Amino acid sequence: MTGEASVAAGSTIDALGQFELHPVLGHLGEALRFSQSPLFMLIAAAVVLVFLYVGMRPAAVVPGRLQAAAEISYDFVHDLAVSTIGENGATFFPFVFAIFFFILAGNYLGLLPFSFTYTSHIAVTFGLAIMVFVISILASIRFQGVGFLKHFLPAGTPVWLAPLLVPIEIISFLSRPVSLSIRLFANMVAGHVLLEVFAGFTIMLAGLGAFGHVLAIAPIAINVALTALELLVGVLQAYVFAILTCIYLREAVAH
Amino acid sequence: MYRTPRLFLFAAPLAAVPGRAVAAGMPQLNFHDPLLIGQVVWGAVIFGGFYLALSRFALPRVERVLTNRRTRIQNDLDVARKAKAEADRASAELLSARHEAAEQARAHVERIQSEARANAEAHAAETAKRLEAEIASAETRITQSREQALSSLSEIATSTTQDLVSRLIGTQDEQTVASAVKRVSA
């Protein structure tokens, strides 16, 4: 959430202003269409890569804390990919790792004051979801050829049901990127709007004098709890996105 | 006074959130904003770079360390297993050697014992034989002496008788005396 322009004049709270895009780096940013969103994507990617680089630099047989953390994140996503996708999971593991940590880092960076949550933009989450969708279709063609189309008619279905079932299956298949992207986007937006609203309450109550100062503790306490909740939601949504990616890819590589 | 802020607390989000949202709409849905599309393009570039950096450099590095550790642990385990097998074999060898030595010692003791026994028996037998021989020779000597004595007895008796006869009657017939002595002593 952004601190700037969060509370408008009067009694209204500008809960959505935090999602506005502004060019960074002055005119150059404006010309390159470079807003805080890509800036924080860069920061997120850099944080993850530096974490892995610094963590694995000792390359010790008995890992220290940071190396253990790096290895645990590797093993966690690796197990997720291999156990869900199957024997071809290792092929897609770097992709799943990139998805998981790109979203996780975005969610968590967004919780820092004055930062920006790029996962709260439907354009970004839909872009990620479409990428997963396209890659799973490409993987289907690569691993199963045109035969993957028979997934649209589940095995053992009576032929007379096909005119009904095939369109349903196609619609559910096409709705995947939509549900995938809106789930992440809506969770992030809702969490950040709530944080903003309760932060706004604190400022409003503080304007009511001494009594208001005391009462203002309540929304701060709520925001502390909401931050904890957002930490949970952040990792959960990244996990959900990653595991759904794995499930779609398993369908793509299964014979 | 107490109620007002509380009521306000509940009413505020209702008033605040829709007010602005309806008025300006969500910035995320303002598709006329070039920055909105720009972030998607930039996002694709950044994600692509992120993926390449991960798949080419970062993740293989972690993989190497993990594989390294796995093989090292496996090697150490193999070495330990080999060492244990060797120790087991050495201990078994030691046990069998000890057993063999004990067997040998027992056999040795038995041999010595039986040798000693045989020696003693042989010695005893020899002694017994020697003694028997001595007894036998002694008996022969005794028999010889007795026979000698017995054979000279008739001579003595004859000569004594001759002497007696010559003294008593002044004459004597050697032949008659000898036959008479023989008759008596027989």
PDB file of N, CA, C and O in Angstrom, chain A residues 15-53:
ATOM      1  N   ALA A  15      -9.247   4.374  -0.744  1.00  0.00           N
ATOM      2  CA  ALA A  15      -8.719   3.022  -0.596  1.00  0.00           C
ATOM      3  C   ALA A  15      -8.124   2.489  -1.889  1.00  0.00           C
ATOM      4  O   ALA A  15      -7.378   1.526  -1.869  1.00  0.00           O
ATOM      5  N   LEU A  16      -8.462   3.097  -3.003  1.00  0.00           N
ATOM      6  CA  LEU A  16      -8.008   2.548  -4.286  1.00  0.00           C
ATOM      7  C   LEU A  16      -6.848   3.329  -4.883  1.00  0.00           C
ATOM      8  O   LEU A  16      -6.238   2.886  -5.859  1.00  0.00           O
ATOM      9  N   GLY A  17      -6.548   4.456  -4.291  1.00  0.00           N
ATOM     10  CA  GLY A  17      -5.456   5.272  -4.806  1.00  0.00           C
ATOM     11  C   GLY A  17      -4.131   4.542  -4.782  1.00  0.00           C
ATOM     12  O   GLY A  17      -3.259   4.788  -5.613  1.00  0.00           O
ATOM     13  N   GLN A  18      -4.018   3.597  -3.843  1.00  0.00           N
ATOM     14  CA  GLN A  18      -2.760   2.854  -3.732  1.00  0.00           C
ATOM     15  C   GLN A  18      -2.486   1.993  -4.956  1.00  0.00           C
ATOM     16  O   GLN A  18      -1.356   1.557  -5.157  1.00  0.00           O
ATOM     17  N   PHE A  19      -3.525   1.736  -5.751  1.00  0.00           N
ATOM     18  CA  PHE A  19      -3.321   0.866  -6.907  1.00  0.00           C
ATOM     19  C   PHE A  19      -3.010   1.655  -8.176  1.00  0.00           C
ATOM     20  O   PHE A  19      -2.836   1.065  -9.238  1.00  0.00           O
ATOM     21  N   GLU A  20      -2.998   2.998  -8.046  1.00  0.00           N
ATOM     22  CA  GLU A  20      -2.737   3.803  -9.239  1.00  0.00           C
ATOM     23  C   GLU A  20      -1.288   3.654  -9.668  1.00  0.00           C
ATOM     24  O   GLU A  20      -0.388   3.498  -8.842  1.00  0.00           O
ATOM     25  N   LEU A  21      -1.108   3.695 -10.979  1.00  0.00           N
ATOM     26  CA  LEU A  21       0.240   3.573 -11.531  1.00  0.00           C
ATOM     27  C   LEU A  21       0.809   4.958 -11.789  1.00  0.00           C
ATOM     28  O   LEU A  21       0.117   5.830 -12.317  1.00  0.00           O
ATOM     29  N   HIS A  22       2.048   5.148 -11.384  1.00  0.00           N
ATOM     30  CA  HIS A  22       2.729   6.414 -11.655  1.00  0.00           C
ATOM     31  C   HIS A  22       4.061   6.087 -12.286  1.00  0.00           C
ATOM     32  O   HIS A  22       4.724   5.137 -11.863  1.00  0.00           O
ATOM     33  N   PRO A  23       4.463   6.880 -13.271  1.00  0.00           N
ATOM     34  CA  PRO A  23       5.772   6.601 -13.862  1.00  0.00           C
ATOM     35  C   PRO A  23       6.882   6.891 -12.865  1.00  0.00           C
ATOM     36  O   PRO A  23       6.787   7.830 -12.079  1.00  0.00           O
ATOM     37  N   VAL A  24       7.881   6.048 -12.897  1.00  0.00           N
ATOM     38  CA  VAL A  24       9.053   6.320 -12.071  1.00  0.00           C
ATOM     39  C   VAL A  24      10.182   6.740 -13.000  1.00  0.00           C
ATOM     40  O   VAL A  24      10.080   6.616 -14.225  1.00  0.00           O
ATOM     41  N   LEU A  25      11.254   7.234 -12.449  1.00  0.00           N
ATOM     42  CA  LEU A  25      12.439   7.675 -13.193  1.00  0.00           C
ATOM     43  C   LEU A  25      12.111   8.846 -14.128  1.00  0.00           C
ATOM     44  O   LEU A  25      12.739   9.016 -15.174  1.00  0.00           O
ATOM     45  N   GLY A  26      11.112   9.629 -13.735  1.00  0.00           N
ATOM     46  CA  GLY A  26      10.836  10.870 -14.461  1.00  0.00           C
ATOM     47  C   GLY A  26      10.395  10.642 -15.896  1.00  0.00           C
ATOM     48  O   GLY A  26       9.596   9.752 -16.190  1.00  0.00           O
ATOM     49  N   HIS A  27      10.925  11.462 -16.814  1.00  0.00           N
ATOM     50  CA  HIS A  27      10.480  11.418 -18.203  1.00  0.00           C
ATOM     51  C   HIS A  27      10.863  10.120 -18.890  1.00  0.00           C
ATOM     52  O   HIS A  27      10.152   9.634 -19.760  1.00  0.00           O
ATOM     53  N   LEU A  28      12.005   9.583 -18.498  1.00  0.00           N
ATOM     54  CA  LEU A  28      12.441   8.327 -19.098  1.00  0.00           C
ATOM     55  C   LEU A  28      11.416   7.233 -18.791  1.00  0.00           C
ATOM     56  O   LEU A  28      10.991   6.482 -19.680  1.00  0.00           O
ATOM     57  N   GLY A  29      10.999   7.175 -17.529  1.00  0.00           N
ATOM     58  CA  GLY A  29       9.999   6.185 -17.124  1.00  0.00           C
ATOM     59  C   GLY A  29       8.700   6.389 -17.863  1.00  0.00           C
ATOM     60  O   GLY A  29       8.036   5.430 -18.265  1.00  0.00           O
ATOM     61  N   GLU A  30       8.346   7.654 -18.054  1.00  0.00           N
ATOM     62  CA  GLU A  30       7.098   7.956 -18.752  1.00  0.00           C
ATOM     63  C   GLU A  30       7.171   7.487 -20.200  1.00  0.00           C
ATOM     64  O   GLU A  30       6.239   6.887 -20.727  1.00  0.00           O
ATOM     65  N   ALA A  31       8.334   7.731 -20.807  1.00  0.00           N
ATOM     66  CA  ALA A  31       8.505   7.339 -22.209  1.00  0.00           C
ATOM     67  C   ALA A  31       8.520   5.822 -22.339  1.00  0.00           C
ATOM     68  O   ALA A  31       8.008   5.272 -23.317  1.00  0.00           O
ATOM     69  N   LEU A  32       9.112   5.134 -21.342  1.00  0.00           N
ATOM     70  CA  LEU A  32       9.224   3.672 -21.414  1.00  0.00           C
ATOM     71  C   LEU A  32       8.011   2.986 -20.801  1.00  0.00           C
ATOM     72  O   LEU A  32       7.988   1.766 -20.699  1.00  0.00           O
ATOM     73  N   ARG A  33       7.020   3.781 -20.368  1.00  0.00           N
ATOM     74  CA  ARG A  33       5.842   3.222 -19.686  1.00  0.00           C
ATOM     75  C   ARG A  33       6.267   2.419 -18.445  1.00  0.00           C
ATOM     76  O   ARG A  33       5.729   1.362 -18.164  1.00  0.00           O
ATOM     77  N   PHE A  34       7.261   2.932 -17.772  1.00  0.00           N
ATOM     78  CA  PHE A  34       7.839   2.209 -16.636  1.00  0.00           C
ATOM     79  C   PHE A  34       7.280   2.792 -15.343  1.00  0.00           C
ATOM     80  O   PHE A  34       7.649   3.882 -14.928  1.00  0.00           O
ATOM     81  N   SER A  35       6.340   2.069 -14.703  1.00  0.00           N
ATOM     82  CA  SER A  35       5.702   2.564 -13.484  1.00  0.00           C
ATOM     83  C   SER A  35       6.291   1.858 -12.255  1.00  0.00           C
ATOM     84  O   SER A  35       7.253   1.098 -12.381  1.00  0.00           O
ATOM     85  N   GLN A  36       5.701   2.109 -11.075  1.00  0.00           N
ATOM     86  CA  GLN A  36       6.213   1.412  -9.866  1.00  0.00           C
ATOM     87  C   GLN A  36       6.014  -0.093  -9.998  1.00  0.00           C
ATOM     88  O   GLN A  36       6.746  -0.874  -9.395  1.00  0.00           O
ATOM     89  N   SER A  37       4.991  -0.512 -10.778  1.00  0.00           N
ATOM     90  CA  SER A  37       4.713  -1.939 -10.880  1.00  0.00           C
ATOM     91  C   SER A  37       5.910  -2.719 -11.433  1.00  0.00           C
ATOM     92  O   SER A  37       6.412  -3.632 -10.765  1.00  0.00           O
ATOM     93  N   PRO A  38       6.415  -2.378 -12.629  1.00  0.00           N
ATOM     94  CA  PRO A  38       7.617  -3.107 -13.077  1.00  0.00           C
ATOM     95  C   PRO A  38       8.813  -2.891 -12.172  1.00  0.00           C
ATOM     96  O   PRO A  38       9.652  -3.790 -12.043  1.00  0.00           O
ATOM     97  N   LEU A  39       8.887  -1.701 -11.534  1.00  0.00           N
ATOM     98  CA  LEU A  39      10.001  -1.466 -10.619  1.00  0.00           C
ATOM     99  C   LEU A  39       9.995  -2.514  -9.509  1.00  0.00           C
ATOM    100  O   LEU A  39      11.018  -3.118  -9.180  1.00  0.00           O
ATOM    101  N   PHE A  40       8.796  -2.754  -8.954  1.00  0.00           N
ATOM    102  CA  PHE A  40       8.734  -3.740  -7.867  1.00  0.00           C
ATOM    103  C   PHE A  40       8.863  -5.175  -8.378  1.00  0.00           C
ATOM    104  O   PHE A  40       9.321  -6.046  -7.644  1.00  0.00           O
ATOM    105  N   MET A  41       8.490  -5.396  -9.644  1.00  0.00           N
ATOM    106  CA  MET A  41       8.774  -6.719 -10.220  1.00  0.00           C
ATOM    107  C   MET A  41      10.284  -6.941 -10.257  1.00  0.00           C
ATOM    108  O   MET A  41      10.775  -8.016  -9.908  1.00  0.00           O
ATOM    109  N   LEU A  42      11.006  -5.892 -10.680  1.00  0.00           N
ATOM    110  CA  LEU A  42      12.467  -5.993 -10.733  1.00  0.00           C
ATOM    111  C   LEU A  42      13.028  -6.250  -9.339  1.00  0.00           C
ATOM    112  O   LEU A  42      13.896  -7.110  -9.149  1.00  0.00           O
ATOM    113  N   ILE A  43      12.506  -5.487  -8.363  1.00  0.00           N
ATOM    114  CA  ILE A  43      12.998  -5.653  -6.990  1.00  0.00           C
ATOM    115  C   ILE A  43      12.715  -7.078  -6.507  1.00  0.00           C
ATOM    116  O   ILE A  43      13.572  -7.733  -5.904  1.00  0.00           O
ATOM    117  N   ALA A  44      11.483  -7.568  -6.793  1.00  0.00           N
ATOM    118  CA  ALA A  44      11.109  -8.916  -6.339  1.00  0.00           C
ATOM    119  C   ALA A  44      12.037  -9.959  -6.956  1.00  0.00           C
ATOM    120  O   ALA A  44      12.571 -10.828  -6.250  1.00  0.00           O
ATOM    121  N   ALA A  45      12.256  -9.856  -8.282  1.00  0.00           N
ATOM    122  CA  ALA A  45      13.138 -10.825  -8.939  1.00  0.00           C
ATOM    123  C   ALA A  45      14.542 -10.733  -8.361  1.00  0.00           C
ATOM    124  O   ALA A  45      15.190 -11.757  -8.084  1.00  0.00           O
ATOM    125  N   ALA A  46      15.004  -9.492  -8.132  1.00  0.00           N
ATOM    126  CA  ALA A  46      16.356  -9.309  -7.592  1.00  0.00           C
ATOM    127  C   ALA A  46      16.448  -9.890  -6.188  1.00  0.00           C
ATOM    128  O   ALA A  46      17.433 -10.561  -5.852  1.00  0.00           O
ATOM    129  N   VAL A  47      15.423  -9.670  -5.358  1.00  0.00           N
ATOM    130  CA  VAL A  47      15.452 -10.182  -3.981  1.00  0.00           C
ATOM    131  C   VAL A  47      15.561 -11.709  -3.995  1.00  0.00           C
ATOM    132  O   VAL A  47      16.384 -12.296  -3.277  1.00  0.00           O
ATOM    133  N   VAL A  48      14.744 -12.351  -4.853  1.00  0.00           N
ATOM    134  CA  VAL A  48      14.769 -13.817  -4.896  1.00  0.00           C
ATOM    135  C   VAL A  48      16.128 -14.317  -5.385  1.00  0.00           C
ATOM    136  O   VAL A  48      16.719 -15.240  -4.804  1.00  0.00           O
ATOM    137  N   LEU A  49      16.647 -13.669  -6.452  1.00  0.00           N
ATOM    138  CA  LEU A  49      17.924 -14.134  -7.005  1.00  0.00           C
ATOM    139  C   LEU A  49      19.066 -13.893  -6.022  1.00  0.00           C
ATOM    140  O   LEU A  49      19.941 -14.749  -5.846  1.00  0.00           O
ATOM    141  N   VAL A  50      19.036 -12.736  -5.340  1.00  0.00           N
ATOM    142  CA  VAL A  50      20.089 -12.455  -4.358  1.00  0.00           C
ATOM    143  C   VAL A  50      19.980 -13.436  -3.189  1.00  0.00           C
ATOM    144  O   VAL A  50      20.990 -13.942  -2.686  1.00  0.00           O
ATOM    145  N   PHE A  51      18.758 -13.703  -2.791  1.00  0.00           N
ATOM    146  CA  PHE A  51      18.539 -14.688  -1.702  1.00  0.00           C
ATOM    147  C   PHE A  51      19.168 -16.034  -2.070  1.00  0.00           C
ATOM    148  O   PHE A  51      19.913 -16.628  -1.275  1.00  0.00           O
ATOM    149  N   LEU A  52      18.899 -16.474  -3.297  1.00  0.00           N
ATOM    150  CA  LEU A  52      19.452 -17.772  -3.707  1.00  0.00           C
ATOM    151  C   LEU A  52      20.971 -17.690  -3.855  1.00  0.00           C
ATOM    152  O   LEU A  52      21.697 -18.602  -3.458  1.00  0.00           O
ATOM    153  N   TYR A  53      21.451 -16.536  -4.397  1.00  0.00           N
ATOM    154  CA  TYR A  53      22.893 -16.422  -4.631  1.00  0.00           C
ATOM    155  C   TYR A  53      23.650 -16.377  -3.312  1.00  0.00           C
ATOM    156  O   TYR A  53      24.586 -17.157  -3.093  1.00  0.00           O
TER     157      TYR A  53
END
